[in-house]
Amino acid sequence: EVHLVESGGGLVKPGESLRVSCAVSGFTFKDAWMNWVRQAPGKGLEWVGRIRSKSGGGTTDYAAPVKGRFTISRDDSKDTLYLQMISLKTEDTAVYYCTTDSDFLFQHWGPGTLVTVSS
Amino acid sequence: DIVMTQSPDSLAVSLGERATINCRSSQTILYSSNNKNYLAWYQQKPGQPPKVLISWASTRESGVPDRFSGSGSGTDFTLTISSLQAEDVAVYYCQQYYSIPRTFGQGTKLEIK
């Protein structure tokens, strides 16, 4: 069974940094393309970015609001996906979900981790 | 970026009645080389992550009840629930995967009348 669990969320001040993680199981992580999607409180879904598998080039794409501040990486030896966030803004407050990217679909999701940016 | 616009923003339907949600993309998401529409529908219940219901505009995912159907092509799409059940109360999102950035509609909140 596919399982994704995010961790590392919390309360930070504007301008600070935070790294959230996503531990996965139940599928071959090294072959998977992965995404981060976020949802501000009471709002809709917003794609944050994705990382290809190493065999797919291992490259990343980002949404404009986070490009240059957020970095997606992966550790295939640990079956873990990361989202490093710097220069956080209040508008980055959201639940952050990791998702698989299967035939373009966000097929499997974790329960999410809440990141709150507030002074 | 492709902008996805859903209508209505909220909808109240009686149990057993039909619910229809519309989604429009700012440009075509029909890929001419394979004649596929790069559109998915997701269902999100309170306190849960989204779940994919429909892919390629009209293909129901495994385990999704057949009361859910998707239609449309090009820029205009529809999600239909043929006979609303209590467990269908949720927010529904369309999403295009034709290009990066992936973009979602703003969501349609479906309630029981």
JSON list of C-alpha atoms in Angstrom, two decimals:
[
{"chain": "A", "resi": 1, "resn": "GLU", "atom": "CA", "xyz": [0.00, 0.00, 0.00]},
{"chain": "A", "resi": 2, "resn": "VAL", "atom": "CA", "xyz": [1.30, 3.45, -0.93]},
{"chain": "A", "resi": 3, "resn": "HIS", "atom": "CA", "xyz": [1.98, 5.65, 2.06]},
{"chain": "A", "resi": 4, "resn": "LEU", "atom": "CA", "xyz": [3.24, 9.24, 2.24]},
{"chain": "A", "resi": 5, "resn": "VAL", "atom": "CA", "xyz": [3.79, 11.16, 5.45]},
{"chain": "A", "resi": 6, "resn": "GLU", "atom": "CA", "xyz": [4.89, 14.78, 5.65]},
{"chain": "A", "resi": 7, "resn": "SER", "atom": "CA", "xyz": [6.67, 16.22, 8.67]},
{"chain": "A", "resi": 8, "resn": "GLY", "atom": "CA", "xyz": [8.57, 19.29, 9.76]},
{"chain": "A", "resi": 9, "resn": "GLY", "atom": "CA", "xyz": [5.84, 21.91, 9.64]},
{"chain": "A", "resi": 10, "resn": "GLY", "atom": "CA", "xyz": [5.53, 24.53, 12.34]},
{"chain": "A", "resi": 11, "resn": "LEU", "atom": "CA", "xyz": [5.43, 28.21, 13.22]},
{"chain": "A", "resi": 12, "resn": "VAL", "atom": "CA", "xyz": [8.15, 30.45, 11.82]},
{"chain": "A", "resi": 13, "resn": "LYS", "atom": "CA", "xyz": [8.61, 34.20, 11.49]},
{"chain": "A", "resi": 14, "resn": "PRO", "atom": "CA", "xyz": [8.67, 36.04, 8.17]},
{"chain": "A", "resi": 15, "resn": "GLY", "atom": "CA", "xyz": [12.08, 35.84, 6.58]},
{"chain": "A", "resi": 16, "resn": "GLU", "atom": "CA", "xyz": [12.97, 32.59, 8.30]},
{"chain": "A", "resi": 17, "resn": "SER", "atom": "CA", "xyz": [13.62, 29.17, 6.77]},
{"chain": "A", "resi": 18, "resn": "LEU", "atom": "CA", "xyz": [12.08, 25.75, 7.20]},
{"chain": "A", "resi": 19, "resn": "ARG", "atom": "CA", "xyz": [12.51, 22.32, 5.68]},
{"chain": "A", "resi": 20, "resn": "VAL", "atom": "CA", "xyz": [9.63, 19.89, 5.43]},
{"chain": "A", "resi": 21, "resn": "SER", "atom": "CA", "xyz": [10.01, 16.23, 4.57]},
{"chain": "A", "resi": 22, "resn": "CYS", "atom": "CA", "xyz": [7.88, 13.51, 3.04]},
{"chain": "A", "resi": 23, "resn": "ALA", "atom": "CA", "xyz": [8.66, 9.88, 3.85]},
{"chain": "A", "resi": 24, "resn": "VAL", "atom": "CA", "xyz": [7.20, 7.37, 1.44]},
{"chain": "A", "resi": 25, "resn": "SER", "atom": "CA", "xyz": [6.65, 3.63, 1.29]},
{"chain": "A", "resi": 26, "resn": "GLY", "atom": "CA", "xyz": [4.79, 1.10, -0.83]},
{"chain": "A", "resi": 27, "resn": "PHE", "atom": "CA", "xyz": [6.31, 2.00, -4.19]},
{"chain": "A", "resi": 28, "resn": "THR", "atom": "CA", "xyz": [9.69, 2.41, -5.86]},
{"chain": "A", "resi": 29, "resn": "PHE", "atom": "CA", "xyz": [10.50, 5.96, -4.82]},
{"chain": "A", "resi": 30, "resn": "LYS", "atom": "CA", "xyz": [13.64, 6.30, -6.94]},
{"chain": "A", "resi": 31, "resn": "ASP", "atom": "CA", "xyz": [11.57, 5.87, -10.10]},
{"chain": "A", "resi": 32, "resn": "ALA", "atom": "CA", "xyz": [8.85, 8.31, -9.05]},
{"chain": "A", "resi": 33, "resn": "TRP", "atom": "CA", "xyz": [8.34, 11.91, -10.03]},
{"chain": "A", "resi": 34, "resn": "MET", "atom": "CA", "xyz": [7.08, 13.81, -7.02]},
{"chain": "A", "resi": 35, "resn": "ASN", "atom": "CA", "xyz": [5.25, 17.07, -6.38]},
{"chain": "A", "resi": 36, "resn": "TRP", "atom": "CA", "xyz": [4.47, 19.49, -3.59]},
{"chain": "A", "resi": 37, "resn": "VAL", "atom": "CA", "xyz": [1.02, 21.08, -3.49]},
{"chain": "A", "resi": 38, "resn": "ARG", "atom": "CA", "xyz": [-0.10, 23.57, -0.86]},
{"chain": "A", "resi": 39, "resn": "GLN", "atom": "CA", "xyz": [-3.41, 24.82, 0.48]},
{"chain": "A", "resi": 40, "resn": "ALA", "atom": "CA", "xyz": [-3.76, 28.04, 2.44]},
{"chain": "A", "resi": 41, "resn": "PRO", "atom": "CA", "xyz": [-6.32, 27.89, 5.27]},
{"chain": "A", "resi": 42, "resn": "GLY", "atom": "CA", "xyz": [-9.81, 27.84, 3.81]},
{"chain": "A", "resi": 43, "resn": "LYS", "atom": "CA", "xyz": [-8.47, 28.26, 0.27]},
{"chain": "A", "resi": 44, "resn": "GLY", "atom": "CA", "xyz": [-7.92, 26.16, -2.83]},
{"chain": "A", "resi": 45, "resn": "LEU", "atom": "CA", "xyz": [-5.06, 24.01, -4.06]},
{"chain": "A", "resi": 46, "resn": "GLU", "atom": "CA", "xyz": [-1.85, 25.49, -5.42]},
{"chain": "A", "resi": 47, "resn": "TRP", "atom": "CA", "xyz": [0.90, 23.50, -7.13]},
{"chain": "A", "resi": 48, "resn": "VAL", "atom": "CA", "xyz": [4.31, 24.36, -5.66]},
{"chain": "A", "resi": 49, "resn": "GLY", "atom": "CA", "xyz": [6.71, 22.32, -7.75]},
{"chain": "A", "resi": 50, "resn": "ARG", "atom": "CA", "xyz": [7.97, 18.93, -8.81]},
{"chain": "A", "resi": 51, "resn": "ILE", "atom": "CA", "xyz": [11.10, 16.86, -9.08]},
{"chain": "A", "resi": 52, "resn": "ARG", "atom": "CA", "xyz": [11.76, 14.23, -11.69]},
{"chain": "A", "resi": 53, "resn": "SER", "atom": "CA", "xyz": [13.30, 10.90, -10.91]},
{"chain": "A", "resi": 54, "resn": "LYS", "atom": "CA", "xyz": [17.08, 10.62, -11.32]},
{"chain": "A", "resi": 55, "resn": "SER", "atom": "CA", "xyz": [16.49, 8.52, -14.43]},
{"chain": "A", "resi": 56, "resn": "GLY", "atom": "CA", "xyz": [14.24, 11.30, -15.69]},
{"chain": "A", "resi": 57, "resn": "GLY", "atom": "CA", "xyz": [17.02, 13.83, -15.16]},
{"chain": "A", "resi": 58, "resn": "GLY", "atom": "CA", "xyz": [16.35, 14.71, -11.53]},
{"chain": "A", "resi": 59, "resn": "THR", "atom": "CA", "xyz": [15.44, 18.26, -12.49]},
{"chain": "A", "resi": 60, "resn": "THR", "atom": "CA", "xyz": [12.89, 20.51, -10.85]},
{"chain": "A", "resi": 61, "resn": "ASP", "atom": "CA", "xyz": [10.13, 22.93, -11.81]},
{"chain": "A", "resi": 62, "resn": "TYR", "atom": "CA", "xyz": [8.56, 25.56, -9.59]},
{"chain": "A", "resi": 63, "resn": "ALA", "atom": "CA", "xyz": [5.55, 27.81, -9.44]},
{"chain": "A", "resi": 64, "resn": "ALA", "atom": "CA", "xyz": [6.35, 31.49, -9.92]},
{"chain": "A", "resi": 65, "resn": "PRO", "atom": "CA", "xyz": [5.47, 32.58, -6.33]},
{"chain": "A", "resi": 66, "resn": "VAL", "atom": "CA", "xyz": [8.09, 30.25, -4.84]},
{"chain": "A", "resi": 67, "resn": "LYS", "atom": "CA", "xyz": [10.79, 30.15, -7.52]},
{"chain": "A", "resi": 68, "resn": "GLY", "atom": "CA", "xyz": [14.12, 31.20, -6.10]},
{"chain": "A", "resi": 69, "resn": "ARG", "atom": "CA", "xyz": [12.97, 30.69, -2.50]},
{"chain": "A", "resi": 70, "resn": "PHE", "atom": "CA", "xyz": [11.92, 27.04, -2.42]},
{"chain": "A", "resi": 71, "resn": "THR", "atom": "CA", "xyz": [14.04, 24.03, -3.36]},
{"chain": "A", "resi": 72, "resn": "ILE", "atom": "CA", "xyz": [12.76, 20.50, -3.86]},
{"chain": "A", "resi": 73, "resn": "SER", "atom": "CA", "xyz": [15.21, 17.65, -3.38]},
{"chain": "A", "resi": 74, "resn": "ARG", "atom": "CA", "xyz": [15.13, 13.94, -2.79]},
{"chain": "A", "resi": 75, "resn": "ASP", "atom": "CA", "xyz": [17.14, 11.25, -1.04]},
{"chain": "A", "resi": 76, "resn": "ASP", "atom": "CA", "xyz": [16.39, 8.01, -2.83]},
{"chain": "A", "resi": 77, "resn": "SER", "atom": "CA", "xyz": [18.41, 6.03, -0.27]},
{"chain": "A", "resi": 78, "resn": "LYS", "atom": "CA", "xyz": [15.97, 7.19, 2.42]},
{"chain": "A", "resi": 79, "resn": "ASP", "atom": "CA", "xyz": [12.79, 7.19, 0.31]},
{"chain": "A", "resi": 80, "resn": "THR", "atom": "CA", "xyz": [12.32, 10.80, 1.32]},
{"chain": "A", "resi": 81, "resn": "LEU", "atom": "CA", "xyz": [11.31, 13.99, -0.47]},
{"chain": "A", "resi": 82, "resn": "TYR", "atom": "CA", "xyz": [12.22, 17.43, 0.84]},
{"chain": "A", "resi": 83, "resn": "LEU", "atom": "CA", "xyz": [11.01, 20.99, 0.46]},
{"chain": "A", "resi": 84, "resn": "GLN", "atom": "CA", "xyz": [13.49, 23.61, 1.65]},
{"chain": "A", "resi": 85, "resn": "MET", "atom": "CA", "xyz": [11.86, 27.00, 2.10]},
{"chain": "A", "resi": 86, "resn": "ILE", "atom": "CA", "xyz": [13.78, 30.24, 2.69]},
{"chain": "A", "resi": 87, "resn": "SER", "atom": "CA", "xyz": [12.72, 33.87, 3.01]},
{"chain": "A", "resi": 88, "resn": "LEU", "atom": "CA", "xyz": [9.27, 32.75, 4.07]},
{"chain": "A", "resi": 89, "resn": "LYS", "atom": "CA", "xyz": [6.38, 35.15, 3.73]},
{"chain": "A", "resi": 90, "resn": "THR", "atom": "CA", "xyz": [3.04, 35.28, 5.52]},
{"chain": "A", "resi": 91, "resn": "GLU", "atom": "CA", "xyz": [1.39, 34.22, 2.25]},
{"chain": "A", "resi": 92, "resn": "ASP", "atom": "CA", "xyz": [3.31, 30.93, 2.38]},
{"chain": "A", "resi": 93, "resn": "THR", "atom": "CA", "xyz": [1.14, 29.86, 5.31]},
{"chain": "A", "resi": 94, "resn": "ALA", "atom": "CA", "xyz": [-0.53, 26.64, 4.18]},
{"chain": "A", "resi": 95, "resn": "VAL", "atom": "CA", "xyz": [-0.83, 22.91, 4.54]},
{"chain": "A", "resi": 96, "resn": "TYR", "atom": "CA", "xyz": [1.89, 21.40, 2.39]},
{"chain": "A", "resi": 97, "resn": "TYR", "atom": "CA", "xyz": [1.12, 18.07, 0.71]},
{"chain": "A", "resi": 98, "resn": "CYS", "atom": "CA", "xyz": [3.52, 15.78, -1.09]},
{"chain": "A", "resi": 99, "resn": "THR", "atom": "CA", "xyz": [2.03, 13.82, -3.96]},
{"chain": "A", "resi": 100, "resn": "THR", "atom": "CA", "xyz": [3.10, 11.21, -6.44]},
{"chain": "A", "resi": 101, "resn": "ASP", "atom": "CA", "xyz": [3.09, 12.08, -10.12]},
{"chain": "A", "resi": 102, "resn": "SER", "atom": "CA", "xyz": [1.73, 9.02, -11.95]},
{"chain": "A", "resi": 103, "resn": "ASP", "atom": "CA", "xyz": [0.95, 9.50, -15.63]},
{"chain": "A", "resi": 104, "resn": "PHE", "atom": "CA", "xyz": [0.63, 13.23, -14.90]},
{"chain": "A", "resi": 105, "resn": "LEU", "atom": "CA", "xyz": [-1.88, 12.66, -12.06]},
{"chain": "A", "resi": 106, "resn": "PHE", "atom": "CA", "xyz": [-1.47, 13.53, -8.39]},
{"chain": "A", "resi": 107, "resn": "GLN", "atom": "CA", "xyz": [-2.43, 9.98, -7.54]},
{"chain": "A", "resi": 108, "resn": "HIS", "atom": "CA", "xyz": [-1.34, 9.56, -3.92]},
{"chain": "A", "resi": 109, "resn": "TRP", "atom": "CA", "xyz": [-1.22, 12.25, -1.26]},
{"chain": "A", "resi": 110, "resn": "GLY", "atom": "CA", "xyz": [0.08, 12.53, 2.27]},
{"chain": "A", "resi": 111, "resn": "PRO", "atom": "CA", "xyz": [-2.06, 13.99, 5.07]},
{"chain": "A", "resi": 112, "resn": "GLY", "atom": "CA", "xyz": [-0.11, 17.26, 4.85]},
{"chain": "A", "resi": 113, "resn": "THR", "atom": "CA", "xyz": [1.93, 19.36, 7.26]},
{"chain": "A", "resi": 114, "resn": "LEU", "atom": "CA", "xyz": [0.95, 22.86, 8.35]},
{"chain": "A", "resi": 115, "resn": "VAL", "atom": "CA", "xyz": [3.44, 25.68, 7.91]},
{"chain": "A", "resi": 116, "resn": "THR", "atom": "CA", "xyz": [2.49, 28.92, 9.61]},
{"chain": "A", "resi": 117, "resn": "VAL", "atom": "CA", "xyz": [4.45, 32.09, 8.88]},
{"chain": "A", "resi": 118, "resn": "SER", "atom": "CA", "xyz": [3.61, 34.79, 11.38]},
{"chain": "A", "resi": 119, "resn": "SER", "atom": "CA", "xyz": [5.38, 37.37, 13.51]},
{"chain": "B", "resi": 1, "resn": "ASP", "atom": "CA", "xyz": [-0.08, 29.97, -17.32]},
{"chain": "B", "resi": 2, "resn": "ILE", "atom": "CA", "xyz": [-3.36, 28.20, -18.01]},
{"chain": "B", "resi": 3, "resn": "VAL", "atom": "CA", "xyz": [-6.12, 29.62, -15.84]},
{"chain": "B", "resi": 4, "resn": "MET", "atom": "CA", "xyz": [-8.82, 27.18, -14.74]},
{"chain": "B", "resi": 5, "resn": "THR", "atom": "CA", "xyz": [-12.21, 28.68, -13.84]},
{"chain": "B", "resi": 6, "resn": "GLN", "atom": "CA", "xyz": [-14.94, 26.65, -12.20]},
{"chain": "B", "resi": 7, "resn": "SER", "atom": "CA", "xyz": [-18.64, 27.41, -11.89]},
{"chain": "B", "resi": 8, "resn": "PRO", "atom": "CA", "xyz": [-20.48, 27.66, -9.66]},
{"chain": "B", "resi": 9, "resn": "ASP", "atom": "CA", "xyz": [-18.38, 28.40, -6.56]},
{"chain": "B", "resi": 10, "resn": "SER", "atom": "CA", "xyz": [-20.94, 26.53, -4.46]},
{"chain": "B", "resi": 11, "resn": "LEU", "atom": "CA", "xyz": [-23.84, 24.26, -5.14]},
{"chain": "B", "resi": 12, "resn": "ALA", "atom": "CA", "xyz": [-26.63, 22.76, -3.03]},
{"chain": "B", "resi": 13, "resn": "VAL", "atom": "CA", "xyz": [-28.41, 19.71, -4.42]},
{"chain": "B", "resi": 14, "resn": "SER", "atom": "CA", "xyz": [-31.02, 17.40, -2.95]},
{"chain": "B", "resi": 15, "resn": "LEU", "atom": "CA", "xyz": [-30.13, 13.79, -2.22]},
{"chain": "B", "resi": 16, "resn": "GLY", "atom": "CA", "xyz": [-30.70, 11.65, -5.29]},
{"chain": "B", "resi": 17, "resn": "GLU", "atom": "CA", "xyz": [-30.61, 14.62, -7.65]},
{"chain": "B", "resi": 18, "resn": "ARG", "atom": "CA", "xyz": [-28.02, 15.48, -10.29]},
{"chain": "B", "resi": 19, "resn": "ALA", "atom": "CA", "xyz": [-25.09, 17.79, -9.55]},
{"chain": "B", "resi": 20, "resn": "THR", "atom": "CA", "xyz": [-23.17, 19.49, -12.35]},
{"chain": "B", "resi": 21, "resn": "ILE", "atom": "CA", "xyz": [-19.90, 21.38, -12.01]},
{"chain": "B", "resi": 22, "resn": "ASN", "atom": "CA", "xyz": [-18.29, 23.23, -14.88]},
{"chain": "B", "resi": 23, "resn": "CYS", "atom": "CA", "xyz": [-14.65, 23.99, -15.57]},
{"chain": "B", "resi": 24, "resn": "ARG", "atom": "CA", "xyz": [-13.18, 26.19, -18.27]},
{"chain": "B", "resi": 25, "resn": "SER", "atom": "CA", "xyz": [-9.52, 26.52, -19.23]},
{"chain": "B", "resi": 26, "resn": "SER", "atom": "CA", "xyz": [-8.02, 29.73, -20.61]},
{"chain": "B", "resi": 27, "resn": "GLN", "atom": "CA", "xyz": [-6.54, 27.79, -23.54]},
{"chain": "B", "resi": 28, "resn": "THR", "atom": "CA", "xyz": [-7.06, 24.40, -25.03]},
{"chain": "B", "resi": 29, "resn": "ILE", "atom": "CA", "xyz": [-5.84, 21.43, -23.01]},
{"chain": "B", "resi": 30, "resn": "LEU", "atom": "CA", "xyz": [-6.53, 19.00, -25.82]},
{"chain": "B", "resi": 31, "resn": "TYR", "atom": "CA", "xyz": [-3.25, 17.62, -27.12]},
{"chain": "B", "resi": 32, "resn": "SER", "atom": "CA", "xyz": [-3.79, 17.16, -30.84]},
{"chain": "B", "resi": 33, "resn": "SER", "atom": "CA", "xyz": [-1.18, 14.45, -31.34]},
{"chain": "B", "resi": 34, "resn": "ASN", "atom": "CA", "xyz": [-3.03, 11.97, -29.13]},
{"chain": "B", "resi": 35, "resn": "ASN", "atom": "CA", "xyz": [-6.49, 13.58, -28.98]},
{"chain": "B", "resi": 36, "resn": "LYS", "atom": "CA", "xyz": [-6.43, 13.55, -25.19]},
{"chain": "B", "resi": 37, "resn": "ASN", "atom": "CA", "xyz": [-7.67, 16.24, -22.84]},
{"chain": "B", "resi": 38, "resn": "TYR", "atom": "CA", "xyz": [-5.19, 16.80, -20.04]},
{"chain": "B", "resi": 39, "resn": "LEU", "atom": "CA", "xyz": [-7.77, 17.39, -17.32]},
{"chain": "B", "resi": 40, "resn": "ALA", "atom": "CA", "xyz": [-8.44, 15.77, -13.96]},
{"chain": "B", "resi": 41, "resn": "TRP", "atom": "CA", "xyz": [-11.13, 16.15, -11.33]},
{"chain": "B", "resi": 42, "resn": "TYR", "atom": "CA", "xyz": [-10.36, 15.85, -7.61]},
{"chain": "B", "resi": 43, "resn": "GLN", "atom": "CA", "xyz": [-12.64, 15.50, -4.59]},
{"chain": "B", "resi": 44, "resn": "GLN", "atom": "CA", "xyz": [-11.57, 16.89, -1.21]},
{"chain": "B", "resi": 45, "resn": "LYS", "atom": "CA", "xyz": [-13.53, 16.11, 1.92]},
{"chain": "B", "resi": 46, "resn": "PRO", "atom": "CA", "xyz": [-13.03, 18.18, 5.10]},
{"chain": "B", "resi": 47, "resn": "GLY", "atom": "CA", "xyz": [-9.75, 17.44, 6.85]},
{"chain": "B", "resi": 48, "resn": "GLN", "atom": "CA", "xyz": [-8.55, 15.12, 4.09]},
{"chain": "B", "resi": 49, "resn": "PRO", "atom": "CA", "xyz": [-6.18, 15.45, 1.14]},
{"chain": "B", "resi": 50, "resn": "PRO", "atom": "CA", "xyz": [-7.70, 15.48, -2.34]},
{"chain": "B", "resi": 51, "resn": "LYS", "atom": "CA", "xyz": [-8.54, 12.29, -4.17]},
{"chain": "B", "resi": 52, "resn": "VAL", "atom": "CA", "xyz": [-8.45, 11.94, -7.94]},
{"chain": "B", "resi": 53, "resn": "LEU", "atom": "CA", "xyz": [-11.81, 10.96, -9.41]},
{"chain": "B", "resi": 54, "resn": "ILE", "atom": "CA", "xyz": [-11.46, 11.47, -13.15]},
{"chain": "B", "resi": 55, "resn": "SER", "atom": "CA", "xyz": [-8.48, 11.66, -15.49]},
{"chain": "B", "resi": 56, "resn": "TRP", "atom": "CA", "xyz": [-8.20, 12.51, -19.18]},
{"chain": "B", "resi": 57, "resn": "ALA", "atom": "CA", "xyz": [-11.45, 14.48, -18.74]},
{"chain": "B", "resi": 58, "resn": "SER", "atom": "CA", "xyz": [-13.66, 11.39, -18.75]},
{"chain": "B", "resi": 59, "resn": "THR", "atom": "CA", "xyz": [-11.84, 8.31, -17.37]},
{"chain": "B", "resi": 60, "resn": "ARG", "atom": "CA", "xyz": [-13.05, 7.27, -13.95]},
{"chain": "B", "resi": 61, "resn": "GLU", "atom": "CA", "xyz": [-10.28, 6.15, -11.61]},
{"chain": "B", "resi": 62, "resn": "SER", "atom": "CA", "xyz": [-10.42, 2.69, -10.12]},
{"chain": "B", "resi": 63, "resn": "GLY", "atom": "CA", "xyz": [-12.92, 2.43, -7.27]},
{"chain": "B", "resi": 64, "resn": "VAL", "atom": "CA", "xyz": [-14.77, 5.64, -8.10]},
{"chain": "B", "resi": 65, "resn": "PRO", "atom": "CA", "xyz": [-18.54, 5.09, -8.16]},
{"chain": "B", "resi": 66, "resn": "ASP", "atom": "CA", "xyz": [-20.12, 5.20, -11.60]},
{"chain": "B", "resi": 67, "resn": "ARG", "atom": "CA", "xyz": [-22.43, 8.03, -10.56]},
{"chain": "B", "resi": 68, "resn": "PHE", "atom": "CA", "xyz": [-19.40, 10.27, -11.19]},
{"chain": "B", "resi": 69, "resn": "SER", "atom": "CA", "xyz": [-18.74, 11.13, -14.84]},
{"chain": "B", "resi": 70, "resn": "GLY", "atom": "CA", "xyz": [-16.65, 13.64, -16.71]},
{"chain": "B", "resi": 71, "resn": "SER", "atom": "CA", "xyz": [-17.18, 15.15, -20.13]},
{"chain": "B", "resi": 72, "resn": "GLY", "atom": "CA", "xyz": [-16.01, 17.94, -22.37]},
{"chain": "B", "resi": 73, "resn": "SER", "atom": "CA", "xyz": [-13.11, 18.74, -24.65]},
{"chain": "B", "resi": 74, "resn": "GLY", "atom": "CA", "xyz": [-10.80, 21.57, -25.58]},
{"chain": "B", "resi": 75, "resn": "THR", "atom": "CA", "xyz": [-11.56, 24.28, -23.04]},
{"chain": "B", "resi": 76, "resn": "ASP", "atom": "CA", "xyz": [-14.93, 23.34, -21.52]},
{"chain": "B", "resi": 77, "resn": "PHE", "atom": "CA", "xyz": [-15.46, 20.45, -19.15]},
{"chain": "B", "resi": 78, "resn": "THR", "atom": "CA", "xyz": [-18.11, 19.12, -16.80]},
{"chain": "B", "resi": 79, "resn": "LEU", "atom": "CA", "xyz": [-18.19, 16.86, -13.78]},
{"chain": "B", "resi": 80, "resn": "THR", "atom": "CA", "xyz": [-21.58, 15.25, -13.21]},
{"chain": "B", "resi": 81, "resn": "ILE", "atom": "CA", "xyz": [-22.80, 13.33, -10.19]},
{"chain": "B", "resi": 82, "resn": "SER", "atom": "CA", "xyz": [-25.89, 11.56, -11.43]},
{"chain": "B", "resi": 83, "resn": "SER", "atom": "CA", "xyz": [-27.56, 10.88, -8.09]},
{"chain": "B", "resi": 84, "resn": "LEU", "atom": "CA", "xyz": [-26.12, 12.76, -5.13]},
{"chain": "B", "resi": 85, "resn": "GLN", "atom": "CA", "xyz": [-25.28, 10.76, -2.02]},
{"chain": "B", "resi": 86, "resn": "ALA", "atom": "CA", "xyz": [-24.56, 12.16, 1.42]},
{"chain": "B", "resi": 87, "resn": "GLU", "atom": "CA", "xyz": [-20.92, 11.07, 1.18]},
{"chain": "B", "resi": 88, "resn": "ASP", "atom": "CA", "xyz": [-20.42, 13.24, -1.91]},
{"chain": "B", "resi": 89, "resn": "VAL", "atom": "CA", "xyz": [-20.40, 16.43, 0.18]},
{"chain": "B", "resi": 90, "resn": "ALA", "atom": "CA", "xyz": [-16.97, 17.86, -0.60]},
{"chain": "B", "resi": 91, "resn": "VAL", "atom": "CA", "xyz": [-15.09, 20.49, -2.54]},
{"chain": "B", "resi": 92, "resn": "TYR", "atom": "CA", "xyz": [-14.36, 19.54, -6.14]},
{"chain": "B", "resi": 93, "resn": "TYR", "atom": "CA", "xyz": [-11.41, 20.83, -8.15]},
{"chain": "B", "resi": 94, "resn": "CYS", "atom": "CA", "xyz": [-10.52, 20.57, -11.81]},
{"chain": "B", "resi": 95, "resn": "GLN", "atom": "CA", "xyz": [-6.83, 20.60, -12.72]},
{"chain": "B", "resi": 96, "resn": "GLN", "atom": "CA", "xyz": [-4.94, 20.76, -15.98]},
{"chain": "B", "resi": 97, "resn": "TYR", "atom": "CA", "xyz": [-1.79, 18.76, -16.57]},
{"chain": "B", "resi": 98, "resn": "TYR", "atom": "CA", "xyz": [-1.23, 19.97, -20.13]},
{"chain": "B", "resi": 99, "resn": "SER", "atom": "CA", "xyz": [1.58, 22.28, -19.10]},
{"chain": "B", "resi": 100, "resn": "ILE", "atom": "CA", "xyz": [3.72, 23.55, -16.25]},
{"chain": "B", "resi": 101, "resn": "PRO", "atom": "CA", "xyz": [2.71, 25.13, -13.96]},
{"chain": "B", "resi": 102, "resn": "ARG", "atom": "CA", "xyz": [-0.01, 22.67, -13.10]},
{"chain": "B", "resi": 103, "resn": "THR", "atom": "CA", "xyz": [-3.07, 24.74, -12.24]},
{"chain": "B", "resi": 104, "resn": "PHE", "atom": "CA", "xyz": [-6.29, 24.06, -10.40]},
{"chain": "B", "resi": 105, "resn": "GLY", "atom": "CA", "xyz": [-9.71, 25.64, -10.54]},
{"chain": "B", "resi": 106, "resn": "GLN", "atom": "CA", "xyz": [-10.75, 27.60, -7.47]},
{"chain": "B", "resi": 107, "resn": "GLY", "atom": "CA", "xyz": [-12.98, 24.76, -6.26]},
{"chain": "B", "resi": 108, "resn": "THR", "atom": "CA", "xyz": [-16.72, 24.15, -6.06]},
{"chain": "B", "resi": 109, "resn": "LYS", "atom": "CA", "xyz": [-18.26, 23.41, -2.68]},
{"chain": "B", "resi": 110, "resn": "LEU", "atom": "CA", "xyz": [-21.03, 20.85, -2.96]},
{"chain": "B", "resi": 111, "resn": "GLU", "atom": "CA", "xyz": [-23.63, 20.62, -0.20]},
{"chain": "B", "resi": 112, "resn": "ILE", "atom": "CA", "xyz": [-26.92, 18.88, 0.45]},
{"chain": "B", "resi": 113, "resn": "LYS", "atom": "CA", "xyz": [-30.06, 20.96, -0.01]}
]
